[in-house]
Coordinates of C-alpha atoms in Angstrom, one line a residue:
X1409 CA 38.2 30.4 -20.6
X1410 CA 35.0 31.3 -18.5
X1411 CA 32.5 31.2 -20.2
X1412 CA 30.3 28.8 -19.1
X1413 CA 29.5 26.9 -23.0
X1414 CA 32.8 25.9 -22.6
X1415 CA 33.0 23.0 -20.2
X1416 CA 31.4 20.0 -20.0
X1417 CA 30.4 18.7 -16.8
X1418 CA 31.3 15.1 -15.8
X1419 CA 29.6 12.5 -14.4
X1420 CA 31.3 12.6 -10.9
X1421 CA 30.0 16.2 -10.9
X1422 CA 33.4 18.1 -11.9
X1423 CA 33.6 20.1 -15.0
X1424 CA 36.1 19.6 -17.8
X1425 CA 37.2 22.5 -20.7
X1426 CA 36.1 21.7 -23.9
X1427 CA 39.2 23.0 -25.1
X1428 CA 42.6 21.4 -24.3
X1429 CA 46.2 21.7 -24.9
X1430 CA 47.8 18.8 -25.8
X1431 CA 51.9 18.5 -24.6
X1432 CA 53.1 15.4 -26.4
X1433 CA 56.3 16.6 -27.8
X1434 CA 58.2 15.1 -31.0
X1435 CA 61.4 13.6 -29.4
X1436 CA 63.7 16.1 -31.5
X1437 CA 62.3 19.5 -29.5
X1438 CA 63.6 20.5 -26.9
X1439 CA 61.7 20.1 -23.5
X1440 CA 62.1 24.1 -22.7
X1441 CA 59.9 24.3 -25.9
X1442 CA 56.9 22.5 -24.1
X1443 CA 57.4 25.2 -21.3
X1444 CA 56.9 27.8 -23.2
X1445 CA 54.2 26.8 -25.3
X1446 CA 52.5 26.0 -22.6
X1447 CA 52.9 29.2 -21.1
X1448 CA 51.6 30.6 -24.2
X1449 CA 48.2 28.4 -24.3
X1450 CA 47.7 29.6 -20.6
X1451 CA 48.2 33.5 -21.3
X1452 CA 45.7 32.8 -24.5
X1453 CA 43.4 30.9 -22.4
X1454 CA 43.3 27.3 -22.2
X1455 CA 42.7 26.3 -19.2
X1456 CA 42.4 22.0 -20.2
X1457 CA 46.3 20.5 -20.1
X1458 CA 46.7 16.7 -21.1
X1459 CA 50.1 15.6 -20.4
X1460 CA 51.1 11.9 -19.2
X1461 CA 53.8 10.6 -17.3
X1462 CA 54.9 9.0 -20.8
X1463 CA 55.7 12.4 -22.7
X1464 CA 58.5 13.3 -20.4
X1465 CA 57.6 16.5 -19.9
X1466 CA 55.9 16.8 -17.2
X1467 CA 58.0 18.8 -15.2
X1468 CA 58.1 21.2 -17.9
X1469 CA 54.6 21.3 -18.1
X1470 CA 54.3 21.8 -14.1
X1471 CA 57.3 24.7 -14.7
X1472 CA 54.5 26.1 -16.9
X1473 CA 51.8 26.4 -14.6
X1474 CA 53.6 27.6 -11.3
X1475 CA 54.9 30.3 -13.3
X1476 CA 51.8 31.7 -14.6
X1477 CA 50.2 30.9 -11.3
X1478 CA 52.7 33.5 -9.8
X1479 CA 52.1 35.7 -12.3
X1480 CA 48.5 35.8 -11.4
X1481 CA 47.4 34.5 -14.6
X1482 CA 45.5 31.8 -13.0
X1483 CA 44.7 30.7 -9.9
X1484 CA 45.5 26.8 -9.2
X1485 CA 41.7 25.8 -9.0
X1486 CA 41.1 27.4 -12.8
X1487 CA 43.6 24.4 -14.0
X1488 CA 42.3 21.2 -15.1
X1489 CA 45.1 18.7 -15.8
X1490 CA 45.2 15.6 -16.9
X1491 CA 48.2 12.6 -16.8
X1492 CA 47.7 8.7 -17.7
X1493 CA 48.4 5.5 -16.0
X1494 CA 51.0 4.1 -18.2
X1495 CA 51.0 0.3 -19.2
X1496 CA 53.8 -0.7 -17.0
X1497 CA 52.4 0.2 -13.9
X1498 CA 48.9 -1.5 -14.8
X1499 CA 49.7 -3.7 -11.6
X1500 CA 47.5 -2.6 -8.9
X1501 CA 50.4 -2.0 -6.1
X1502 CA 52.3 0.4 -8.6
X1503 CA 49.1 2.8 -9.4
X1504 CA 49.6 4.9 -6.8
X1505 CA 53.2 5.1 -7.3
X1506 CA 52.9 6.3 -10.8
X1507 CA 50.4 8.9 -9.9
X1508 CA 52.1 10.1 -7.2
X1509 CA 55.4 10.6 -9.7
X1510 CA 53.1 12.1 -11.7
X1511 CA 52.5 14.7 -9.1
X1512 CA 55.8 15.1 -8.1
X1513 CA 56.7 16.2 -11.7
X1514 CA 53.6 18.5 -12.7
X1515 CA 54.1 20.1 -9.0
X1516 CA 50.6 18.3 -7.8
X1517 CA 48.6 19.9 -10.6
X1518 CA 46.3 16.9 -10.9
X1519 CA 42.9 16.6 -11.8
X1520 CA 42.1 13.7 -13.7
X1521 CA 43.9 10.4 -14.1
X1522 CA 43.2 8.2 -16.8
X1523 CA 44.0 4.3 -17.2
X1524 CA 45.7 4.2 -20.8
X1525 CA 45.1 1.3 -22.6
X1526 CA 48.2 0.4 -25.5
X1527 CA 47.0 -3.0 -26.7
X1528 CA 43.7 -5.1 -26.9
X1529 CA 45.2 -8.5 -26.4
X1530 CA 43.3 -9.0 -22.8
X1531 CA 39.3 -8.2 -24.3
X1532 CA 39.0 -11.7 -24.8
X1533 CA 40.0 -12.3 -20.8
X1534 CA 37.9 -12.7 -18.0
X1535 CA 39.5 -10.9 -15.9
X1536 CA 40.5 -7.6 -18.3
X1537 CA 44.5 -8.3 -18.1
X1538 CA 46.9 -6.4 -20.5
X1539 CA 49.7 -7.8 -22.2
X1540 CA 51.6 -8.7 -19.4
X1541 CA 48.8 -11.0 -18.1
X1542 CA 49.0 -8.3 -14.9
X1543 CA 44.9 -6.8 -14.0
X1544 CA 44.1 -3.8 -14.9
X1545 CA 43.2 -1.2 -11.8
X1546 CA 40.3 -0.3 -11.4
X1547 CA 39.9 -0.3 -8.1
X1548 CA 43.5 0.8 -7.6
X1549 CA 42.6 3.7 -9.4
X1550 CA 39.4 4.6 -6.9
X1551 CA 41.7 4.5 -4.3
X1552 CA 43.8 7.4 -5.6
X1553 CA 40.6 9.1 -6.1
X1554 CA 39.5 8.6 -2.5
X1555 CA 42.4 9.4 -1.2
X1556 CA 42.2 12.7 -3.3
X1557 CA 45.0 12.3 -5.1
X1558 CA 42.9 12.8 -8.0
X1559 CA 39.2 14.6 -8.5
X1560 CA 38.3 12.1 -11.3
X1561 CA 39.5 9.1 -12.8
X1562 CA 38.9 7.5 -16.7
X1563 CA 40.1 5.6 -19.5
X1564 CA 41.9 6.3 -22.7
X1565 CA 42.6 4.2 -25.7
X1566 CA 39.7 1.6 -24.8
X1567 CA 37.3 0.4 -27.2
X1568 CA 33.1 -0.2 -26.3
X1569 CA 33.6 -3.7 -25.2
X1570 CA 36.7 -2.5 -22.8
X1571 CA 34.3 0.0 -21.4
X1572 CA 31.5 -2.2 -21.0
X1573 CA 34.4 -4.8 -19.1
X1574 CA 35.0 -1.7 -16.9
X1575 CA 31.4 -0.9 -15.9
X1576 CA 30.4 -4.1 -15.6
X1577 CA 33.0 -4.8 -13.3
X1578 CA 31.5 -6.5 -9.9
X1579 CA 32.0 -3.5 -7.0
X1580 CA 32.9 -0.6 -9.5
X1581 CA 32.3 2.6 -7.6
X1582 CA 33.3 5.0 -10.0
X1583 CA 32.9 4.9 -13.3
X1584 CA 34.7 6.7 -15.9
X1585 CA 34.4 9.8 -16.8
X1586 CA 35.8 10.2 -20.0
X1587 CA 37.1 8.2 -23.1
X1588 CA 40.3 9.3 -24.8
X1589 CA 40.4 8.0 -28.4
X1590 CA 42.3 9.0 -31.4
X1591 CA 39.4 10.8 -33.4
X1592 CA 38.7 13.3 -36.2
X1593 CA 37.0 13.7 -39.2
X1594 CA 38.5 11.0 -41.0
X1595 CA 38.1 8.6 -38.0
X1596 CA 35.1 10.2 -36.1
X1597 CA 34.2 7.2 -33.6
X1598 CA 30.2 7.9 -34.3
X1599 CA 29.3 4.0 -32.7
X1600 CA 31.9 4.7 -29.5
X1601 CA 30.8 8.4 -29.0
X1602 CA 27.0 7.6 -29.4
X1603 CA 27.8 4.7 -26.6
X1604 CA 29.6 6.8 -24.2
X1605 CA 27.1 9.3 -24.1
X1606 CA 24.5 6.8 -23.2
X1607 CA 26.4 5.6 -20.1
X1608 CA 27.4 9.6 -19.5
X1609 CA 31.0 9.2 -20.3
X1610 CA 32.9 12.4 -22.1
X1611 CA 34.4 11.0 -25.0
X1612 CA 38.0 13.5 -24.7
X1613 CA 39.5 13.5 -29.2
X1614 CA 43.3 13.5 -29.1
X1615 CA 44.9 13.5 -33.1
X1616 CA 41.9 15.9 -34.1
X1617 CA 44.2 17.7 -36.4
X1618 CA 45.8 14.7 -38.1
X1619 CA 49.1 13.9 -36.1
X1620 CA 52.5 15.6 -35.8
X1621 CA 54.0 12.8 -38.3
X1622 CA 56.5 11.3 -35.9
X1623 CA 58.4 8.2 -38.2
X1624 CA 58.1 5.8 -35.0
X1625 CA 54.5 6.4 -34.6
X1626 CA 52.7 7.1 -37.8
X1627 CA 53.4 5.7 -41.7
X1628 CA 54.6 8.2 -43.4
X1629 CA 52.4 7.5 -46.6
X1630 CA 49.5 8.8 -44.4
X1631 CA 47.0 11.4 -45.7
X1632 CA 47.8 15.2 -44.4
X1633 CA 44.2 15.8 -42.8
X1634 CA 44.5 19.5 -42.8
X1635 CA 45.1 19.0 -46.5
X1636 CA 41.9 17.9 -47.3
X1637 CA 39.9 19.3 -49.9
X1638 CA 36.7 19.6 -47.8
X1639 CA 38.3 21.1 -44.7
X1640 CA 40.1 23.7 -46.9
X1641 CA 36.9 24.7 -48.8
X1642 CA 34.8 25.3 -45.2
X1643 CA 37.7 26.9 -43.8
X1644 CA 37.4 29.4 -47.2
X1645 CA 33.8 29.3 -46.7
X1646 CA 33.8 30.2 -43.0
X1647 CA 36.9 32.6 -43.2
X1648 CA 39.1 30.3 -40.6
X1649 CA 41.5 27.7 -40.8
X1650 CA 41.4 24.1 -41.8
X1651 CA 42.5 23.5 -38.3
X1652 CA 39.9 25.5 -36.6
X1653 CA 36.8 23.6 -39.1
X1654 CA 38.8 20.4 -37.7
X1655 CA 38.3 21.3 -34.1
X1656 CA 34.7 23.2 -34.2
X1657 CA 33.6 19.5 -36.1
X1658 CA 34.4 17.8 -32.8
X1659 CA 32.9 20.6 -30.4
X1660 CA 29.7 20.5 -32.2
X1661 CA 29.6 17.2 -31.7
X1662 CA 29.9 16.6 -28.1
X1663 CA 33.5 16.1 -27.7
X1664 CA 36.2 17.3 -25.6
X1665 CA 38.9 18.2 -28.3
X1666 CA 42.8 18.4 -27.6
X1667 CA 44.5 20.8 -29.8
X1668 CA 48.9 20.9 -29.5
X1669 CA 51.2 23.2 -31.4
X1670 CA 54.1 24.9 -30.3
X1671 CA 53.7 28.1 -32.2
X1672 CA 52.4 30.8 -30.6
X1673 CA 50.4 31.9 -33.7
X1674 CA 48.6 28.7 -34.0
X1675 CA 48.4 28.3 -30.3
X1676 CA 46.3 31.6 -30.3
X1677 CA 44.1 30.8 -33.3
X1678 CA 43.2 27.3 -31.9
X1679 CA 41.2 29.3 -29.1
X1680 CA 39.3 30.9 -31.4
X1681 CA 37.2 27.6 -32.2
X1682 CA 34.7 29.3 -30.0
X1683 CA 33.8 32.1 -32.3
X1684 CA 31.9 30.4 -35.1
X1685 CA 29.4 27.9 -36.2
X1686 CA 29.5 25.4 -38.4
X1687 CA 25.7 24.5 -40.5
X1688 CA 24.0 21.2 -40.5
X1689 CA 25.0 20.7 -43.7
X1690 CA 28.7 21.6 -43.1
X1691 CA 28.3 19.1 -40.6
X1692 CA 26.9 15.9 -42.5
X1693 CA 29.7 16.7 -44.9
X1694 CA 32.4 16.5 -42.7
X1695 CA 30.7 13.1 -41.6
X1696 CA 31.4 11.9 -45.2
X1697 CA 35.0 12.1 -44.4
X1698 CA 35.0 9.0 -41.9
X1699 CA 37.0 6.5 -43.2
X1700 CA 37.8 4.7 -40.1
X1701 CA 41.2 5.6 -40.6
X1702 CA 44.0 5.7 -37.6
X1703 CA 47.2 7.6 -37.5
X1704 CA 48.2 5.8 -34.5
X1705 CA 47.1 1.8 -34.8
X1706 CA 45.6 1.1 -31.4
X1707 CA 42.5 -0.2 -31.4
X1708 CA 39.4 2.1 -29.7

């Protein structure tokens, strides 16, 4: 990916991939799977990872990227890779430690760190704590940035009033540079993306394609979104996939758009999200499909 329509630059001056791949893994595949997929995604040209310290694969993931640095498929600097802060090490004497494990494991493959948000039991608290009445980081989390341990740092999983905690935090020196939310046509976060774009924040759409319907995770009465009748007929209309009218929705929009499979065929065809245009009209009909409805229930 070099072509320069594809990035998005960020408000600490660094430039993100439109395009990502995302690495969370159903518990039943095997973690040599996640290697080789991502593998794949490199060699077809994603150049975006998301992975977190959380998904257990992160060594896999790091495997991944050494190899097809030595291969001279890519060079380290064309790699932008993301990891998140996870819940139990909101305390700010354990940031560093988790990013620093997160380094360790990917093989120092860093880019951007983001402070992941699971619950929203501390909104109502002056002092922004999480469940475990612990503070969240912020300034625990510029350290690692000024220490270079990371180019940029954000959020994930946080809602407009979280955000507006964050920025309104007295002696914030950098603020976030991107949101990631569960979001896709059937939950397209229209209020939170029109707010993070006025404070120049990338809002970053994980679950675009529905979810991989893990039992622990997601009711299994939920809608198939690559089912749907609209998606199907603009995929027949424009000659491509449902998944690939999914993803181009979110691009057209102004979001950053994670895309995860681990077959090669669909790993390949993902890319291709570049290669069309979808009409105004095509748009405000996959607006109508917003039903403010979550696959994972967290609240954003």
């Amino acid at each position: 990916m070099n072509s320069k329509h594809q990035y998005v630059e960020l408000n600490d001056g660094h430039f993100i991939p439109r395009l990502g791949f995302g690495t969370y893994k159903l518990q039943e595949v095997p973690n040599s799977k996640t290697t080789e997929a991502t593998e794949i995604a490199i060699e077809a040209g994603y150049r975006h990872i998301d992975c977190a310290y959380v998904y257990q694969v992160e060594e896999e993931v790091g495997l991944a990227i050494r190899r097809k640095i030595i291969d001279g498929t890519v060079k380290r600097e064309d790699i932008f890779y993301t990891s998140k802060l996870w819940s139990t090490f909101h305390r700010p004497e354990l940031v560093q430690s988790c990013l620093e494990r997160s380094l360790h494991h990917c093989g120092h493959f860093l880019t951007v760190f983001l402070l992941r948000v699971l619950s929203c039991n501390y909104i109502d608290t002056v002092d922004c704590t999480n469940d475990s009445s612990q503070p969240l980081p912020p300034k625990a989390m510029e350290k690692c940035k000024d220490a270079g341990l990371a180019k940029s740092i954000g959020v994930s999983n946080f809602n407009q009033r979280q955000l507006e905690m964050i920025l309104n935090k007295p002696g914030l020196r950098y603020k976030p540079v991107c949101n990631q939310v569960e979001c896709h046509v059937y939950h397209n976060q229209r209020k939170l993306l029109d707010f993070c774009k006025s404070k120049d924040i990338v809002l970053v759409a994980f679950g675009a394609l529905g979810t991989q319907q893990e039992k622990r995770w997601v009711n299994q009465s939920s809608p198939v979104l690559l089912d749907d009748p609209v998606l199907c007929t603009l995929a027949k209309k424009h000659k491509r996939s449902p998944a690939l009218i999914a993803l181009r929705y979110q691009l057209q929009r102004g979001i950053v758009v994670l895309a995860q499979s681990l077959k090669e065929s669909e790993i390949k065809e993902n890319i291709q999200v570049f290669d069309f245009q979808l009409t105004d009209e095509d748009m405000i009909e996959l607006d109508g499909l917003n039903r403010n409805f979550r696959y994972l229930p967290i609240k954003s």
